[in-house]
Coordinates of C-alpha atoms and ligand atoms in Angstrom, one line a residue:
X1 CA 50.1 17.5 57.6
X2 CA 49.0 14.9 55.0
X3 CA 51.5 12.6 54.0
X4 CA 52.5 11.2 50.5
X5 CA 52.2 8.0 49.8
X6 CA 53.6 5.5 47.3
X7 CA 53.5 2.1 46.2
X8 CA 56.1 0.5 43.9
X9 CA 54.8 -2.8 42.2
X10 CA 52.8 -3.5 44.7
X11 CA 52.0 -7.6 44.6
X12 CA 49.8 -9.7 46.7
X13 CA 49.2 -13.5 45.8
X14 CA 47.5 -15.4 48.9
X15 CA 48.0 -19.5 49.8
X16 CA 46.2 -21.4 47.0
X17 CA 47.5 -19.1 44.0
X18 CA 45.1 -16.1 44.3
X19 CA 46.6 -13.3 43.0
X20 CA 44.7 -10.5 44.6
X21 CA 47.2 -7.7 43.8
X22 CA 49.2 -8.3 40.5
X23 CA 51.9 -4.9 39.9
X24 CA 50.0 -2.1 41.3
X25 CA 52.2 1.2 41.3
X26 CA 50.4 4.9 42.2
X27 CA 51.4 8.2 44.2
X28 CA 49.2 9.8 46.5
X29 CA 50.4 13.6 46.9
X30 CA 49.9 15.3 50.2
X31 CA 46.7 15.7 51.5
X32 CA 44.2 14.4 48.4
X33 CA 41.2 12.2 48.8
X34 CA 42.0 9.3 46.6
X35 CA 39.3 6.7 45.9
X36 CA 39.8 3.2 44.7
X37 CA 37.0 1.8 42.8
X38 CA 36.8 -1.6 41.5
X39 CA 34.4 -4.7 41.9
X40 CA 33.9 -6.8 44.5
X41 CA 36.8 -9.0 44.4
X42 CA 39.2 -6.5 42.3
X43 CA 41.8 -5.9 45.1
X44 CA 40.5 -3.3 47.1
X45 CA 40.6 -4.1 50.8
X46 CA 43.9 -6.4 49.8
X47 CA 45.2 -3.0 49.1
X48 CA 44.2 -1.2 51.8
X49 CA 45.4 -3.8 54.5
X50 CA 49.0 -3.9 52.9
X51 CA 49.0 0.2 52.9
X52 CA 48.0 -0.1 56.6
X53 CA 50.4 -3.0 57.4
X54 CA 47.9 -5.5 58.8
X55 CA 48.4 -7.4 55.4
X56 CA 52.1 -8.6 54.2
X57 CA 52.4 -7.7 50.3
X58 CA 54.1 -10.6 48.4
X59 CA 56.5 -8.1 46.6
X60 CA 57.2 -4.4 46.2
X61 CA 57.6 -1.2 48.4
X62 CA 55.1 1.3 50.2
X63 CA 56.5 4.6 51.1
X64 CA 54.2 6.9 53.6
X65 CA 56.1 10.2 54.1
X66 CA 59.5 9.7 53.1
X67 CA 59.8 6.1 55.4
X68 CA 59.9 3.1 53.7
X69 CA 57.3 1.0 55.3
X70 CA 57.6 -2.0 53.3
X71 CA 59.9 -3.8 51.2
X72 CA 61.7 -7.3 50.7
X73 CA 63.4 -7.0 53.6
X74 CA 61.0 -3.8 56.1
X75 CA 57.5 -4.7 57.5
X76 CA 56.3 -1.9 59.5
X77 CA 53.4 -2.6 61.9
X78 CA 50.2 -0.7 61.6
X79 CA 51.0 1.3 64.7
X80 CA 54.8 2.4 63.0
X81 CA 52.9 3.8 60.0
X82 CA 51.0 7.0 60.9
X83 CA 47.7 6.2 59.5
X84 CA 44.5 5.0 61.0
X85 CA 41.5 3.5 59.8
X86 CA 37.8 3.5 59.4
X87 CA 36.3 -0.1 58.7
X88 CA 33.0 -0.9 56.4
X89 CA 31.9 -3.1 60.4
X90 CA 33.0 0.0 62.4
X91 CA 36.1 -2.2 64.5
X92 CA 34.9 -0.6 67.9
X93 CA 35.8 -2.5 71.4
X94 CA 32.5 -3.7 72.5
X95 CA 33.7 -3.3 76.0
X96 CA 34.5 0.4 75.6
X97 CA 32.0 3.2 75.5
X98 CA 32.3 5.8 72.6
X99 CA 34.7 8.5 74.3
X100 CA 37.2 5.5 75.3
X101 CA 37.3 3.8 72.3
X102 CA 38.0 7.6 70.9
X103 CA 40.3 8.4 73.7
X104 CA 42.4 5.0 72.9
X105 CA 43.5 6.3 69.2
X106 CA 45.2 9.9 71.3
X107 CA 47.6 7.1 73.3
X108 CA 50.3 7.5 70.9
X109 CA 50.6 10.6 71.2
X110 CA 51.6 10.0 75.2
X111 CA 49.5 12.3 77.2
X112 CA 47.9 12.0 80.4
X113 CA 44.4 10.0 80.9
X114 CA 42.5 13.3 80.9
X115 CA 43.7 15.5 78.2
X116 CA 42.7 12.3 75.7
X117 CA 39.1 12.0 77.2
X118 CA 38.8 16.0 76.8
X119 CA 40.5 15.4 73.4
X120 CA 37.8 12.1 72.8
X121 CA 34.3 14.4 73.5
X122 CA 36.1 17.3 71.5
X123 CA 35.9 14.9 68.6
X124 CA 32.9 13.4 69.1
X125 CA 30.7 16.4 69.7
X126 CA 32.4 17.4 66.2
X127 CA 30.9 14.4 64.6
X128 CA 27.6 15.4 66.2
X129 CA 27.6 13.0 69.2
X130 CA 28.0 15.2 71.5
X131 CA 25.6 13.8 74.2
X132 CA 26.1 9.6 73.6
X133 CA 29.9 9.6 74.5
X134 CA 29.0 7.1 77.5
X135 CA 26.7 4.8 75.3
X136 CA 28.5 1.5 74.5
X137 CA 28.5 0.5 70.7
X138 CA 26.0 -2.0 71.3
X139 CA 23.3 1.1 72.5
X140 CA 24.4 3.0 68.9
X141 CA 22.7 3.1 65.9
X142 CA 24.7 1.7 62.4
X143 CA 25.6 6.1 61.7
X144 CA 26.3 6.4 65.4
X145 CA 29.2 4.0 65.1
X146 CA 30.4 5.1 62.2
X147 CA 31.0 8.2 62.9
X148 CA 32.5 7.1 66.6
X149 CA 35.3 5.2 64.1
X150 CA 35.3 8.3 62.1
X151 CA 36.3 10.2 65.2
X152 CA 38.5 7.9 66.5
X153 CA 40.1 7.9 63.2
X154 CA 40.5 12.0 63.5
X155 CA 41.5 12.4 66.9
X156 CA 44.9 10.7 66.0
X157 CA 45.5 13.9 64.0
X158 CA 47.8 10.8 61.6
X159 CA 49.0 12.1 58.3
X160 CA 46.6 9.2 56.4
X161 CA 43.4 8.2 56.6
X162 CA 42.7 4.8 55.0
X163 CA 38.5 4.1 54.7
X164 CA 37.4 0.5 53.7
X165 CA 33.7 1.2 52.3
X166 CA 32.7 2.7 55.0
X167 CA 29.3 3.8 54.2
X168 CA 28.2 0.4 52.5
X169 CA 26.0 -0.9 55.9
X170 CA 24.1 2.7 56.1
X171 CA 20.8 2.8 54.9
X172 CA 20.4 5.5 51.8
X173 CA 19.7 8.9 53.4
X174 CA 22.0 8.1 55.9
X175 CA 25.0 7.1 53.1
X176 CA 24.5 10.8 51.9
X177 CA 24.8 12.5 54.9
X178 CA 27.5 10.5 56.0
X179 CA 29.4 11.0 52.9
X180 CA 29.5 14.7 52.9
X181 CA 30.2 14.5 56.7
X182 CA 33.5 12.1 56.0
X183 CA 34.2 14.0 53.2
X184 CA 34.3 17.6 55.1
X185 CA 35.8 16.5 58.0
X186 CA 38.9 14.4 56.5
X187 CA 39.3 17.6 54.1
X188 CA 39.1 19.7 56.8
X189 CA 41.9 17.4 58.7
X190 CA 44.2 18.0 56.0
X191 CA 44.9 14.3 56.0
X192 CA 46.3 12.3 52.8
X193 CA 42.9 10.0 52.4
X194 CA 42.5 6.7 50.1
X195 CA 39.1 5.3 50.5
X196 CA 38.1 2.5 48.8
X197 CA 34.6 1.4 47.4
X198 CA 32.3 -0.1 44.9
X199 CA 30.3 2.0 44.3
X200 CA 30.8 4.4 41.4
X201 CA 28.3 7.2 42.2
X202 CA 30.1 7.5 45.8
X203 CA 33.7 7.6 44.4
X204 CA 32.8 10.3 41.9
X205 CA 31.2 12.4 44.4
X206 CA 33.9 12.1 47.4
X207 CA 37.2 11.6 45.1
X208 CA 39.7 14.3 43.7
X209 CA 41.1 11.7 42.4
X210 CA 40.2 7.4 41.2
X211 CA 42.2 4.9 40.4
X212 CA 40.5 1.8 39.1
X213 CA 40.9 -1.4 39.7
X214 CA 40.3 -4.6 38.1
X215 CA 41.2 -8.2 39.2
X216 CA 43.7 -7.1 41.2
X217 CA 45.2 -4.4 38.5
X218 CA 44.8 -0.2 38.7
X219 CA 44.0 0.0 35.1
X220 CA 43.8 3.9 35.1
X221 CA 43.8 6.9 37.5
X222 CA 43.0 10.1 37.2
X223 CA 40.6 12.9 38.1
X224 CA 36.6 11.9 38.2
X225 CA 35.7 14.1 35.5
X226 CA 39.3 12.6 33.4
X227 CA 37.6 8.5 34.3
X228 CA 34.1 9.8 33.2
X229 CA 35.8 11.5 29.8
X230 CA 38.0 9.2 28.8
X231 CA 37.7 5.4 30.0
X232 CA 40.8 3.8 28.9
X233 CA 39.0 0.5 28.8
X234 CA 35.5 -0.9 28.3
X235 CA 35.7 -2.3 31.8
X236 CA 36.4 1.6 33.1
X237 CA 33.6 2.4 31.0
X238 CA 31.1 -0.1 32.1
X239 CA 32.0 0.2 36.1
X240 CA 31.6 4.0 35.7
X241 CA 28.1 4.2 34.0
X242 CA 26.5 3.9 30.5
X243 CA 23.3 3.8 29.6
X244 CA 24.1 0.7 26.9
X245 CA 26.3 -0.7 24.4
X246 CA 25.6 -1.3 20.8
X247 CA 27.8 -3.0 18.2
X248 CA 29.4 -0.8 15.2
X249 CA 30.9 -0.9 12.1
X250 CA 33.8 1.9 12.5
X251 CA 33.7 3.6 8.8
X252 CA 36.4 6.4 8.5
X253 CA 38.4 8.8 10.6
X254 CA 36.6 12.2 11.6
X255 CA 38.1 15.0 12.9
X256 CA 39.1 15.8 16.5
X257 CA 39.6 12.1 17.6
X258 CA 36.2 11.4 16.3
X259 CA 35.6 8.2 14.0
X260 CA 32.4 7.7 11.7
X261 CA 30.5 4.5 12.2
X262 CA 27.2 2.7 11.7
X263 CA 25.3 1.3 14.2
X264 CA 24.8 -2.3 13.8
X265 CA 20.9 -2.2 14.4
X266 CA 17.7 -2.2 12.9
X267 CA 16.9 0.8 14.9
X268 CA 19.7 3.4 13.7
X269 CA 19.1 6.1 11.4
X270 CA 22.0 6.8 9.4
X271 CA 25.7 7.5 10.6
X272 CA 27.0 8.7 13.8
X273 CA 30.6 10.6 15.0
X274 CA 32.1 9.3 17.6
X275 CA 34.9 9.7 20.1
X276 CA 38.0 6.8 19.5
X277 CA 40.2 4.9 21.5
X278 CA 43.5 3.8 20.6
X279 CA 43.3 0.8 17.3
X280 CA 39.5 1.5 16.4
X281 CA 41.2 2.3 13.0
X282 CA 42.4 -0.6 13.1
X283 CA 39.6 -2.5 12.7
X284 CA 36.3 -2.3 11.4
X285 CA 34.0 -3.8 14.0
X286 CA 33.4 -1.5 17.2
X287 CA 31.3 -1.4 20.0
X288 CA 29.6 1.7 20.6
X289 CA 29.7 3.0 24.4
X290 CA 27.1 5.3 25.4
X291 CA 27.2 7.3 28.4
X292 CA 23.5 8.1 29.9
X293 CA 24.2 11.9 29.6
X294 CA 24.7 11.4 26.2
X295 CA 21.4 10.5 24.8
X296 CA 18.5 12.8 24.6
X297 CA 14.5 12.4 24.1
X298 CA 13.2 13.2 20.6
X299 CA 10.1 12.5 18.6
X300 CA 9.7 10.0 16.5
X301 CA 9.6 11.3 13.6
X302 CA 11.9 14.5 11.9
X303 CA 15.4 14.5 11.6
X304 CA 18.7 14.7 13.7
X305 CA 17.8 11.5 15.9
X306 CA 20.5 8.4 15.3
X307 CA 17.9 5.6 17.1
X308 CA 14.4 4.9 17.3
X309 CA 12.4 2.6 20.4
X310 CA 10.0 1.9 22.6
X311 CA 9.7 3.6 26.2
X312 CA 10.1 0.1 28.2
X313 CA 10.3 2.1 31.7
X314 CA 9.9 5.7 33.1
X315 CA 11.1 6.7 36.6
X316 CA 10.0 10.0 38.5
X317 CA 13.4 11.7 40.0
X318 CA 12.1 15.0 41.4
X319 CA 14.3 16.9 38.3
X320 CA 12.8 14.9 35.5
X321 CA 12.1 11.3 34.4
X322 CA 14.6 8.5 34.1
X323 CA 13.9 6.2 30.9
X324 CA 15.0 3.5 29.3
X325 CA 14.3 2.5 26.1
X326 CA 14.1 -0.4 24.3
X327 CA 15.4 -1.0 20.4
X328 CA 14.2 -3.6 18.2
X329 CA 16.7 -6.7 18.7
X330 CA 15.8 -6.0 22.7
X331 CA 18.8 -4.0 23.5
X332 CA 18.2 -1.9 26.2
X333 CA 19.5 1.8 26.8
X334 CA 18.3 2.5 30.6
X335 CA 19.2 6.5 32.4
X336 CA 17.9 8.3 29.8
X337 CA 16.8 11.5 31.6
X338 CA 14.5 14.1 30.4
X339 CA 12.7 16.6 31.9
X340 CA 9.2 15.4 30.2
X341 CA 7.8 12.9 30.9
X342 CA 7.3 9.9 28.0
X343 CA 5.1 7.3 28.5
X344 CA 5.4 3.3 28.4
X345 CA 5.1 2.0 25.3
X346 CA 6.1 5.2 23.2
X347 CA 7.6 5.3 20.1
X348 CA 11.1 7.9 20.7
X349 CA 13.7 8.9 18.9
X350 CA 17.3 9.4 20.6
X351 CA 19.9 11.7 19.7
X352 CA 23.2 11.1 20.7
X353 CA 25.8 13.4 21.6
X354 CA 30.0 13.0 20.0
X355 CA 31.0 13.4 23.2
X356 CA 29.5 10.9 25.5
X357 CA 29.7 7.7 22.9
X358 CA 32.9 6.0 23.2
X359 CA 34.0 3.5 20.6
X360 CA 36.4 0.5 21.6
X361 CA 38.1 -1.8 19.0
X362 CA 35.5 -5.2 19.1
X363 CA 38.4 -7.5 19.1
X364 CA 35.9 -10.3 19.4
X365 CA 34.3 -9.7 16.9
X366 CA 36.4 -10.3 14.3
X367 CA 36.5 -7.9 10.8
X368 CA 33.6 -9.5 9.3
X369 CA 30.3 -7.5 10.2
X370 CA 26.9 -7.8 9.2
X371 CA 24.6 -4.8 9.3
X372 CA 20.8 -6.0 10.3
X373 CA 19.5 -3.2 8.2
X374 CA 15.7 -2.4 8.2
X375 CA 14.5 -3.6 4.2
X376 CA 14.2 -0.9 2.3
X377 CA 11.3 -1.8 -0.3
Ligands
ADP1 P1 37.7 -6.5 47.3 O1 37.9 -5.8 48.6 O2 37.9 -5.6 46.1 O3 36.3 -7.1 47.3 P2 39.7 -8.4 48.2 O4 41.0 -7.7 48.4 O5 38.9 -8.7 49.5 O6 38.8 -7.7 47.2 O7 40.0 -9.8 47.5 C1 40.8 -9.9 46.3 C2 41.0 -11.3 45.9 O8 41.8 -12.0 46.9 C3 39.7 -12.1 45.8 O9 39.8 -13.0 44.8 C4 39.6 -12.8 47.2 O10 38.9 -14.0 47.0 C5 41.1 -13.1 47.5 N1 41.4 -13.1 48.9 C6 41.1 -12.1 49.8 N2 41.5 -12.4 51.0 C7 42.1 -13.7 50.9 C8 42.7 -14.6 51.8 N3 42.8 -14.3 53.2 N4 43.1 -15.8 51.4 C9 42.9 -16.1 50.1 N5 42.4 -15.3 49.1 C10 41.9 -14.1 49.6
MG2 MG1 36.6 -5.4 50.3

């Protein structure tokens, strides 16, 4: 049912030298949701516009199935290539109500006028619209619509599904339902899927697997719990969530991938293991990548606590309370969830956990490193 896809240095550089997709080669295997995450600007809908062939690529090859759909020479249009989409503004006809502009995606498949309207309220009473299939878009709410495009999308029964932030006009509640609604019903189509969005929360929640990208690069792909692990790149680990960054001296090699360093702060206490990435041993000044659900709440005083601040900000979320904490030089570390709440203005000490601090070579920096150390007399 769901089709492969692959693209073979995949380049896009528009009129006026932009160079919105600069060597991108991935695989999609058969029927997995992949989602591309990147920042606004990084590539994405480029991407997605070239996969579904309303975009010409500059250079390289796309392969859905075992066609090639594009290369030097092949352009394949959108309707050649199997696939259908579901737009971040919907892309309904105005002028059709809800079933036809459901009924219009079955055409391909060449059967009469009927079976695709019966086809067309199938679909849309699956996607809970059971009773508006005669409203025009213009009488449907923002959700409505979407999940009309959603249907239309799934009523072509195509082999790839191709979403371009399709939940970023919904209001909050809404982008949750929606997402698990997308998210069931593609599945349950057994379609190849690559979605596309900038929002990292969404992409780990929907994805089985992410490729990120950044200015116009994938700079890693893997499984969402693989991205979260193991960001190949202070970038990946920024766009996917930490709670701050602090500078390091990186001392000596630990065990297990681990190095030793030093926080360069007024606010540490003592040493701290951390996780490496590739050269941090090759230099001595690091920055320190913390992810949020790697720091814990302690009390000020006693041992086993690597930072001491001030509670600059405590937010109720049902399960606990979200802080963030501010050390001496005003660096902030924000996410810091406990299930007690601490109050504004508190003195707390932070432990952090090996495996959720990250450090990265600080190229920037140079070798020379001073450590702003609290005076000891
Ligand atoms: P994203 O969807 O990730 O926000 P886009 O693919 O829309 O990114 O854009 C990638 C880059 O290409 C951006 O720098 C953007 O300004 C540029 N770009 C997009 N479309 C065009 C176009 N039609 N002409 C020139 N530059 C474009
Ligand atoms: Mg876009």
């Amino acid at each position: 049912m769901g089709e492969p896809v692959a693209l073979d240095h995949l380049a896009k550089l528009y009129p006026g030298g932009s160079r919105a997709l600069d060597d991108v080669s991935l695989t999609v295997d058969p029927g997995t949701f992949l989602v591309l995450l990147g920042p606004s600007g990084s590539g994405k809908t480029t991407l997605l516009r070239c996969v579904a062939g309303i975009e010409r690529a500059t250079s390289g090859r796309i392969t859905i199935g075992s066609v090639v759909v594009a290369d030097d020479k092949i352009h394949f249009p959108p309707e050649r290539r199997d696939l259908s989409m579901v737009f971040q503004d919907y892309g309904l006809w105005p002028h059709l109500v809800a079933r036809d502009n459901v009924a219009f995606a079955s055409r391909r498949h060449r059967i009469s006028r009927d079976a695709a309207r019966r086809a067309a309220e199938e679909m849309l009473e699956r996607v809970g619209l059971a009773g508006l299939a005669h409203r025009y878009p213009s009488e449907l709410s923002g959700g409505e619509q979407q999940r009309v495009s959603l249907a239309r999308a799934l009523v072509g029964q195509t082999g790839l599904v191709l979403c371009d932030e399709p939940l970023s006009n919904l209001d909050a509640d809404l982008r949750d339902r929606m997402r698990v609604e997308i998210s069931s019903l593609i599945r349950a189509s057994g379609a190849t899927t690559i979605y596309i969005t900038h929002d990292q929360s969404e992409a780990f929640a929907l994805a089985d697997r992410i490729g990120v990208l950044e200015k116009g690069r994938l700079v890693q792909m893997g499984s969402p719990e693989d991205i979260y692990t193991n960001p190949v790149t202070p970038f990946v680990a920024r766009f996917t969530g930490l709670a701050g960054e602090l500078p390091v001296r990186i001392c000596d090699a630990g065990s297990n991938d681990t190095v030793r360093v030093e926080m360069s702060t007024r606010s540490a206490r003592g040493s701290l293991h951390a996780r490496t990435s590739p050269g941090c041993l090759d230099v001595s000044a690091g920055l320190l990548m913390i992810r949020p659900t790697a720091i814990s709440l302690a009390g000020p005083e006693g041992n086993g606590h690597h930072l001491v601040g001030t509670v600059s900000d405590v937010a109720f979320r049902g399960r606990g309370y979200e802080h963030a904490v501010e050390l001496h030089e005003g660096t902030r570390l924000s996410g810091i969830f406990s299930e007690q709440r601490v109050g504004r203005g508190d003195t707390v000490g932070l432990r952090l956990d090996t495996g959720g601090c990250l450090v990265f070579p600080d190229r920037g920096a140079g070798t020379t490193v001073v450590l702003d150390r609290a005076p000891t007399a």
